[in-house]
Amino acid sequence: MTVEWFGAFTIDLYRVQGDDVMRKLVVYELLSLDGVAENPDEFITEFDEMMEANLARVIATQDAVLLGRRTYDDWAAFWPTSDIEPFASFINGVDKFAVTSTIPGETWENTTFIDGNLFEHVSELKSRSGADIGVHGSIALTQALLEGDLVDELALVVAPALMMHGRRLFEKGLSKRLTLTSNLTSPSGYLLLDFRVGH
């Protein structure tokens, strides 16, 4: 069964069902052309209809999200009262796993805090039955997951902007071979790129 989004995107709903398929870990990141991921509101100045459809497509296959501590703190203070859809309903309702060694003061519904060996926790989570596991933002966490060979797909939104400063997503870790599986350009000039990460 396939569902179409905005004419350019399709998702296979059957792909996310069944206990015999290992869950995929899918990283969705907003980047400048020179790879900066920090403070995306500085370079994502438009979010057109195709970009919205792309985000809806990505989150439609996810039933769990991993968050780094900094992202958790920022988002727990913002998203519970936000009406920015479709992400607000998704992130507030989805099972969230926040990676932190200390319990934050800000609690957020449907959140489990994980400490200890990150790779063991994520590998165990991927072995459970369910849909895709998402990572949104969380630069340091994404870098660690890439280095630990736990990322299956990257869904990147690349802005037509050079930042020349800020933390870059791919400035750490081991080299990876990627396979481009989808590439589109939104009406506002943003590149919507999907990659499968080689293992």
Coordinates of N, CA and C in Angstrom, one line a residue:
M1 N 0.9 -1.2 0.0 CA 0.0 0.0 0.0 C 0.9 1.2 0.0
T2 N 0.7 2.1 -1.0 CA 1.5 3.3 -1.1 C 0.7 4.6 -1.0
V3 N 1.2 5.5 -0.2 CA 0.5 6.8 -0.1 C 1.4 7.9 -0.7
E4 N 0.7 8.8 -1.5 CA 1.4 9.8 -2.2 C 1.3 11.2 -1.4
W5 N 2.4 11.9 -1.4 CA 2.5 13.2 -0.7 C 2.9 14.2 -1.8
F6 N 2.0 15.2 -2.0 CA 2.4 16.4 -2.9 C 2.9 15.9 -4.3
G7 N 2.5 14.8 -4.7 CA 2.9 14.4 -6.1 C 4.3 13.8 -6.2
A8 N 5.2 14.3 -5.4 CA 6.6 13.9 -5.6 C 7.1 12.9 -4.6
F9 N 6.3 12.7 -3.5 CA 6.8 11.8 -2.5 C 5.8 10.6 -2.3
T10 N 6.4 9.4 -2.1 CA 5.5 8.3 -1.8 C 6.1 7.5 -0.6
I11 N 5.3 6.9 0.2 CA 5.8 6.1 1.3 C 5.1 4.7 1.2
D12 N 5.7 3.7 1.5 CA 5.2 2.3 1.5 C 4.8 2.0 3.0
L13 N 3.5 2.0 3.2 CA 3.0 1.7 4.6 C 3.3 0.3 5.1
Y14 N 3.4 -0.6 4.1 CA 3.7 -2.0 4.5 C 5.1 -2.2 5.0
R15 N 6.0 -1.3 4.5 CA 7.4 -1.4 4.9 C 7.6 -1.3 6.3
V16 N 6.7 -0.6 7.1 CA 7.0 -0.3 8.5 C 6.3 -1.3 9.4
Q17 N 5.6 -2.3 8.8 CA 4.9 -3.3 9.6 C 5.7 -4.6 9.6
G18 N 5.4 -5.4 10.7 CA 6.0 -6.7 10.8 C 7.1 -6.8 11.7
D19 N 7.2 -7.9 12.5 CA 8.3 -8.0 13.4 C 9.6 -8.5 12.9
D20 N 9.6 -9.0 11.6 CA 10.7 -9.6 11.0 C 11.6 -8.6 10.3
V21 N 11.3 -7.3 10.3 CA 12.1 -6.3 9.7 C 12.7 -5.4 10.8
M22 N 14.0 -5.2 10.7 CA 14.7 -4.3 11.7 C 14.3 -2.9 11.5
R23 N 14.0 -2.2 12.5 CA 13.6 -0.8 12.4 C 14.7 0.0 11.9
K24 N 14.4 1.0 11.1 CA 15.4 1.9 10.5 C 15.5 3.2 11.4
L25 N 16.7 3.7 11.5 CA 17.0 4.9 12.2 C 17.2 6.0 11.1
V26 N 16.3 7.0 11.1 CA 16.3 8.0 10.0 C 16.6 9.4 10.6
V27 N 17.6 10.0 10.1 CA 18.0 11.3 10.6 C 17.5 12.4 9.7
Y28 N 16.7 13.3 10.2 CA 16.2 14.5 9.4 C 16.9 15.7 9.9
E29 N 17.6 16.4 9.0 CA 18.4 17.6 9.4 C 18.2 18.7 8.4
L30 N 18.2 19.9 9.0 CA 18.2 21.1 8.2 C 19.7 21.7 8.2
L31 N 20.2 21.9 7.0 CA 21.6 22.3 6.8 C 21.7 23.5 5.9
S32 N 22.8 24.3 6.1 CA 23.2 25.3 5.1 C 24.0 24.6 4.0
L33 N 24.3 25.3 3.0 CA 25.0 24.6 1.9 C 26.4 24.2 2.3
D34 N 27.0 24.9 3.3 CA 28.3 24.5 3.8 C 28.2 23.6 5.0
G35 N 27.1 23.0 5.2 CA 27.0 21.9 6.2 C 26.7 22.3 7.6
V36 N 26.4 23.6 7.9 CA 26.1 24.1 9.2 C 24.7 23.6 9.6
A37 N 24.5 23.0 10.8 CA 23.2 22.5 11.3 C 22.8 23.3 12.5
E38 N 23.6 24.1 13.1 CA 23.3 24.9 14.3 C 22.4 26.1 13.9
N39 N 21.4 26.4 14.8 CA 20.5 27.5 14.6 C 20.0 27.6 13.2
P40 N 19.2 26.6 12.8 CA 18.7 26.5 11.4 C 17.7 27.6 11.1
D41 N 17.2 28.3 12.1 CA 16.3 29.4 11.8 C 17.0 30.6 11.1
E42 N 18.4 30.6 11.2 CA 19.2 31.6 10.5 C 19.3 31.4 9.0
F43 N 19.1 30.1 8.5 CA 19.3 29.9 7.1 C 18.0 29.2 6.5
I44 N 17.1 28.7 7.3 CA 15.8 28.2 6.8 C 14.9 29.4 6.9
T45 N 14.8 30.2 5.9 CA 14.0 31.5 6.0 C 12.6 31.3 5.4
E46 N 12.4 30.2 4.6 CA 11.1 29.9 4.1 C 10.9 28.4 4.3
F47 N 9.6 28.0 4.3 CA 9.3 26.6 4.5 C 8.1 26.4 3.6
D48 N 8.3 26.1 2.3 CA 7.3 26.1 1.3 C 6.5 24.8 1.4
E49 N 5.5 24.7 0.5 CA 4.5 23.5 0.5 C 5.3 22.2 0.3
M50 N 6.2 22.2 -0.6 CA 7.0 20.9 -0.8 C 7.8 20.5 0.4
M51 N 8.4 21.5 1.0 CA 9.2 21.2 2.2 C 8.3 20.7 3.3
E52 N 7.1 21.2 3.5 CA 6.1 20.7 4.4 C 5.7 19.3 4.1
A53 N 5.5 19.0 2.8 CA 5.1 17.7 2.4 C 6.3 16.7 2.7
N54 N 7.5 17.1 2.5 CA 8.6 16.3 2.7 C 8.8 16.0 4.2
L55 N 8.6 16.9 5.1 CA 8.6 16.7 6.5 C 7.5 15.7 6.9
A56 N 6.3 15.9 6.4 CA 5.2 15.0 6.7 C 5.5 13.6 6.3
R57 N 6.1 13.5 5.1 CA 6.5 12.1 4.6 C 7.4 11.5 5.6
V58 N 8.4 12.2 6.0 CA 9.4 11.6 6.9 C 8.8 11.2 8.3
I59 N 8.0 12.0 8.9 CA 7.5 11.7 10.2 C 6.4 10.7 10.1
A60 N 5.8 10.5 8.9 CA 4.7 9.5 8.8 C 5.1 8.1 9.1
T61 N 6.4 7.8 8.9 CA 6.9 6.5 9.1 C 7.6 6.3 10.4
Q62 N 7.5 7.3 11.3 CA 8.2 7.2 12.6 C 7.3 7.1 13.8
D63 N 7.6 6.2 14.7 CA 6.8 6.1 15.9 C 7.7 6.2 17.2
A64 N 8.9 6.7 17.0 CA 9.8 6.9 18.1 C 10.9 8.0 17.6
V65 N 11.3 8.8 18.6 CA 12.3 9.8 18.3 C 13.4 9.8 19.3
L66 N 14.6 9.9 18.9 CA 15.8 10.1 19.8 C 16.2 11.5 19.8
L67 N 16.4 12.1 21.0 CA 16.8 13.5 21.2 C 18.0 13.6 22.0
G68 N 18.9 14.5 21.6 CA 20.1 14.8 22.5 C 19.6 15.8 23.6
R69 N 20.4 15.9 24.6 CA 20.0 16.7 25.8 C 19.7 18.2 25.5
R70 N 20.5 18.8 24.7 CA 20.3 20.2 24.3 C 19.0 20.4 23.5
T71 N 18.8 19.5 22.6 CA 17.5 19.6 21.8 C 16.3 19.3 22.7
Y72 N 16.5 18.3 23.6 CA 15.4 18.0 24.5 C 15.0 19.3 25.3
D73 N 16.0 19.9 25.9 CA 15.7 21.1 26.7 C 15.0 22.2 25.9
D74 N 15.5 22.5 24.7 CA 14.9 23.5 23.9 C 13.5 23.1 23.5
W75 N 13.3 21.9 23.1 CA 12.0 21.5 22.5 C 11.0 21.3 23.6
A76 N 11.4 20.8 24.8 CA 10.4 20.5 25.8 C 9.8 21.9 26.3
A77 N 10.5 22.9 26.1 CA 10.0 24.3 26.5 C 9.2 24.9 25.4
F78 N 9.2 24.4 24.2 CA 8.6 25.0 23.1 C 7.4 24.2 22.5
W79 N 7.6 22.9 22.2 CA 6.6 22.2 21.4 C 5.3 21.8 22.1
P80 N 5.3 21.6 23.4 CA 4.1 21.3 24.1 C 3.0 22.3 23.9
T81 N 3.3 23.6 23.7 CA 2.3 24.6 23.5 C 2.2 25.1 22.1
S82 N 3.0 24.5 21.2 CA 3.0 25.0 19.8 C 1.8 24.4 19.0
D83 N 1.4 25.2 18.0 CA 0.4 24.8 17.1 C 1.0 24.7 15.6
I84 N 2.3 24.6 15.5 CA 2.9 24.5 14.2 C 2.8 23.0 13.8
E85 N 1.9 22.8 12.8 CA 1.7 21.4 12.3 C 2.3 21.2 11.0
P86 N 2.6 19.9 10.7 CA 2.2 18.7 11.4 C 3.2 18.3 12.6
F87 N 4.2 19.0 12.7 CA 5.3 18.6 13.7 C 4.9 18.6 15.1
A88 N 4.0 19.6 15.5 CA 3.7 19.7 16.9 C 2.9 18.5 17.4
S89 N 1.9 18.0 16.6 CA 1.1 16.8 17.0 C 2.0 15.6 17.0
F90 N 2.9 15.5 16.0 CA 3.8 14.4 16.0 C 4.7 14.3 17.2
I91 N 5.5 15.4 17.4 CA 6.6 15.3 18.4 C 6.0 15.2 19.8
N92 N 4.8 15.8 20.0 CA 4.2 15.7 21.4 C 3.6 14.3 21.6
G93 N 3.1 13.7 20.6 CA 2.5 12.4 20.8 C 3.4 11.2 20.7
V94 N 4.6 11.3 20.0 CA 5.4 10.2 19.7 C 6.2 9.8 21.0
D95 N 6.7 8.6 21.0 CA 7.6 8.1 22.1 C 8.9 8.8 21.9
K96 N 9.4 9.5 22.9 CA 10.7 10.2 22.8 C 11.7 9.5 23.8
F97 N 12.9 9.4 23.3 CA 14.0 8.8 24.1 C 15.1 9.9 24.1
A98 N 15.3 10.5 25.3 CA 16.2 11.6 25.5 C 17.5 11.0 26.1
V99 N 18.6 11.3 25.4 CA 19.9 10.8 25.8 C 20.5 11.8 26.8
T100 N 20.6 11.5 28.1 CA 21.1 12.4 29.1 C 21.6 11.6 30.3
S101 N 22.6 12.1 31.0 CA 23.1 11.5 32.2 C 22.4 12.0 33.4
T102 N 21.6 13.1 33.3 CA 20.9 13.7 34.4 C 19.4 13.9 34.0
I103 N 18.5 13.8 34.9 CA 17.1 14.0 34.5 C 16.8 15.5 34.5
P104 N 16.3 15.9 33.3 CA 16.0 17.4 33.2 C 14.9 17.8 34.1
G105 N 14.9 19.1 34.4 CA 13.9 19.7 35.3 C 12.6 19.8 34.5
E106 N 12.7 20.0 33.2 CA 11.5 20.1 32.3 C 11.0 18.7 31.8
T107 N 9.9 18.3 32.3 CA 9.3 17.0 31.9 C 8.5 17.2 30.6
W108 N 8.4 16.1 29.8 CA 7.6 16.2 28.6 C 7.0 14.8 28.4
E109 N 5.7 14.9 28.1 CA 4.9 13.6 28.0 C 5.5 12.7 27.0
N110 N 5.4 11.4 27.3 CA 5.9 10.3 26.4 C 7.4 10.3 26.3
T111 N 8.1 10.7 27.3 CA 9.6 10.7 27.3 C 10.2 9.7 28.2
T112 N 11.2 9.0 27.7 CA 12.0 8.1 28.5 C 13.5 8.6 28.4
F113 N 14.1 8.7 29.5 CA 15.5 9.1 29.6 C 16.5 7.9 29.6
I114 N 17.4 8.0 28.7 CA 18.4 6.9 28.6 C 19.8 7.4 28.9
D115 N 20.5 6.5 29.7 CA 21.8 6.9 30.1 C 22.7 5.6 29.9
G116 N 24.0 5.7 29.9 CA 24.8 4.5 29.8 C 25.3 4.4 28.4
N117 N 25.4 3.2 27.9 CA 26.0 2.9 26.6 C 24.9 3.2 25.5
L118 N 25.2 4.3 24.8 CA 24.3 4.8 23.8 C 24.0 3.7 22.7
F119 N 25.1 3.1 22.2 CA 25.0 2.1 21.2 C 24.1 0.9 21.5
E120 N 24.3 0.5 22.8 CA 23.5 -0.7 23.3 C 22.0 -0.3 23.3
H121 N 21.7 0.9 23.9 CA 20.4 1.3 24.0 C 19.7 1.5 22.6
V122 N 20.4 2.1 21.7 CA 19.8 2.3 20.3 C 19.7 1.0 19.6
S123 N 20.7 0.1 19.7 CA 20.6 -1.2 19.0 C 19.4 -2.0 19.6
E124 N 19.2 -1.9 20.9 CA 18.0 -2.6 21.5 C 16.7 -2.0 21.0
L125 N 16.7 -0.7 20.9 CA 15.5 0.0 20.4 C 15.2 -0.4 19.0
K126 N 16.2 -0.5 18.2 CA 16.0 -0.9 16.8 C 15.6 -2.3 16.6
S127 N 15.9 -3.2 17.6 CA 15.5 -4.6 17.5 C 14.1 -4.8 17.9
R128 N 13.4 -3.8 18.5 CA 12.0 -4.0 18.9 C 11.2 -3.8 17.6
S129 N 10.0 -4.4 17.7 CA 9.0 -4.2 16.6 C 8.5 -2.8 16.6
G130 N 8.2 -2.3 15.4 CA 7.8 -0.9 15.3 C 8.2 -0.3 14.0
A131 N 7.8 1.0 13.9 CA 8.1 1.8 12.7 C 9.5 2.4 12.8
D132 N 9.8 3.4 11.9 CA 11.2 4.0 11.9 C 11.4 4.8 13.2
I133 N 12.6 4.9 13.6 CA 13.1 5.8 14.7 C 13.7 7.0 14.1
G134 N 13.2 8.2 14.5 CA 13.7 9.4 14.0 C 14.7 10.1 14.9
V135 N 15.6 10.9 14.2 CA 16.4 11.8 15.0 C 16.2 13.2 14.2
H136 N 15.9 14.2 15.0 CA 15.7 15.5 14.4 C 16.5 16.5 15.2
G137 N 17.4 17.3 14.4 CA 18.3 18.1 15.1 C 19.3 17.3 15.8
S138 N 19.7 17.7 17.1 CA 20.5 16.8 17.9 C 21.9 16.5 17.2
I139 N 22.7 17.6 17.0 CA 23.9 17.4 16.2 C 24.9 16.4 16.8
A140 N 25.2 16.6 18.1 CA 26.2 15.7 18.7 C 25.7 14.2 18.7
L141 N 24.4 14.1 19.0 CA 23.8 12.7 19.0 C 23.9 12.1 17.6
T142 N 23.5 12.9 16.6 CA 23.6 12.4 15.2 C 25.1 12.0 14.8
Q143 N 26.0 12.8 15.2 CA 27.4 12.5 14.9 C 27.8 11.2 15.6
A144 N 27.4 11.0 16.9 CA 27.7 9.7 17.6 C 27.1 8.5 16.9
L145 N 25.8 8.7 16.5 CA 25.1 7.6 15.8 C 25.7 7.2 14.5
L146 N 26.2 8.2 13.8 CA 26.9 8.0 12.5 C 28.2 7.2 12.7
E147 N 28.9 7.7 13.7 CA 30.2 7.0 14.1 C 30.0 5.6 14.5
G148 N 28.8 5.4 15.2 CA 28.5 4.0 15.7 C 27.8 3.1 14.7
D149 N 27.7 3.6 13.5 CA 27.2 2.9 12.3 C 25.7 2.5 12.6
L150 N 24.9 3.3 13.2 CA 23.6 3.0 13.6 C 22.5 3.8 12.7
V151 N 23.0 4.7 11.9 CA 22.1 5.5 11.0 C 21.9 4.7 9.7
D152 N 20.6 4.6 9.4 CA 20.3 3.9 8.1 C 20.0 4.8 7.0
E153 N 19.3 6.0 7.3 CA 19.0 6.9 6.2 C 19.2 8.3 6.7
L154 N 19.5 9.2 5.8 CA 19.6 10.7 6.1 C 18.6 11.3 5.2
A155 N 17.7 12.2 5.8 CA 16.8 13.0 5.0 C 17.2 14.5 5.3
L156 N 17.9 15.1 4.3 CA 18.5 16.4 4.5 C 17.7 17.5 3.7
V157 N 17.6 18.6 4.4 CA 17.0 19.8 3.7 C 18.2 20.8 3.7
V158 N 18.7 21.1 2.5 CA 19.9 21.9 2.3 C 19.4 23.3 1.8
A159 N 19.7 24.3 2.6 CA 19.3 25.7 2.2 C 20.3 26.3 1.2
P160 N 19.8 27.2 0.4 CA 20.7 27.9 -0.5 C 21.4 29.1 0.2
A161 N 22.2 28.8 1.2 CA 22.8 29.8 2.0 C 24.2 29.3 2.5
L162 N 25.1 30.2 2.6 CA 26.4 29.9 3.2 C 26.5 30.6 4.6
M163 N 26.8 29.8 5.6 CA 26.8 30.4 7.0 C 28.2 30.8 7.4
M164 N 29.2 30.0 7.0 CA 30.6 30.3 7.3 C 30.9 30.2 8.8
H165 N 30.0 29.9 9.7 CA 30.2 29.7 11.1 C 29.1 28.8 11.7
G166 N 29.3 28.3 12.8 CA 28.4 27.4 13.5 C 28.8 26.0 13.4
R167 N 28.2 25.1 14.2 CA 28.5 23.7 14.2 C 28.0 23.0 12.9
R168 N 28.9 22.3 12.3 CA 28.6 21.5 11.1 C 28.3 20.1 11.5
L169 N 27.3 19.5 10.8 CA 26.9 18.2 11.1 C 28.0 17.1 10.8
F170 N 28.7 17.3 9.7 CA 29.7 16.3 9.3 C 31.1 16.6 9.6
E171 N 31.4 17.3 10.7 CA 32.7 17.7 11.0 C 33.5 16.7 11.9
K172 N 32.7 15.7 12.3 CA 33.3 14.6 13.2 C 32.9 13.3 12.6
G173 N 33.6 12.3 13.1 CA 33.3 10.9 12.8 C 34.0 10.3 11.7
L174 N 33.6 9.0 11.4 CA 34.3 8.3 10.3 C 33.6 8.6 9.0
S175 N 34.4 8.3 7.9 CA 33.9 8.5 6.6 C 32.8 7.5 6.3
K176 N 31.8 7.8 5.5 CA 30.7 7.0 5.2 C 30.4 7.0 3.7
R177 N 30.0 5.9 3.2 CA 29.5 5.9 1.8 C 28.0 6.0 1.8
L178 N 27.5 7.0 1.0 CA 26.1 7.3 0.9 C 25.6 6.9 -0.5
T179 N 24.3 6.5 -0.5 CA 23.6 6.3 -1.8 C 22.4 7.2 -1.9
L180 N 22.5 8.1 -2.9 CA 21.4 9.0 -3.1 C 20.1 8.3 -3.6
T181 N 19.0 8.4 -2.8 CA 17.8 7.7 -3.2 C 16.7 8.7 -3.7
S182 N 16.8 10.0 -3.4 CA 15.8 10.9 -3.8 C 16.5 12.3 -3.8
N183 N 16.2 13.1 -4.8 CA 16.7 14.5 -4.8 C 15.6 15.4 -5.5
L184 N 15.2 16.4 -4.8 CA 14.2 17.3 -5.3 C 14.6 18.7 -5.0
T185 N 14.2 19.7 -5.7 CA 14.4 21.1 -5.4 C 13.0 21.7 -5.1
S186 N 12.9 22.3 -4.0 CA 11.6 22.9 -3.6 C 11.4 24.3 -4.4
P187 N 10.2 24.8 -4.5 CA 10.0 26.1 -5.2 C 10.8 27.2 -4.6
S188 N 11.2 27.1 -3.3 CA 12.0 28.2 -2.7 C 13.5 28.0 -2.9
G189 N 13.9 26.9 -3.6 CA 15.3 26.6 -3.9 C 16.0 25.8 -2.9
Y190 N 15.3 25.1 -2.0 CA 15.9 24.2 -1.0 C 16.1 22.8 -1.6
L191 N 17.2 22.2 -1.4 CA 17.4 20.8 -1.9 C 16.9 19.8 -0.8
L192 N 16.1 18.9 -1.3 CA 15.5 17.8 -0.4 C 16.2 16.5 -0.8
L193 N 17.1 16.1 0.0 CA 18.0 15.0 -0.4 C 17.8 13.8 0.6
D194 N 17.6 12.6 0.0 CA 17.5 11.4 0.8 C 18.7 10.5 0.5
F195 N 19.3 10.0 1.5 CA 20.5 9.1 1.3 C 20.3 7.8 2.1
R196 N 20.7 6.7 1.6 CA 20.8 5.5 2.3 C 22.3 5.4 2.8
V197 N 22.5 5.2 4.1 CA 23.9 5.1 4.6 C 24.4 3.7 4.5
G198 N 25.6 3.6 3.8 CA 26.2 2.3 3.6 C 26.7 1.7 4.9
H199 N 26.6 0.4 5.1 CA 27.1 -0.2 6.3 C 28.2 -1.2 5.9

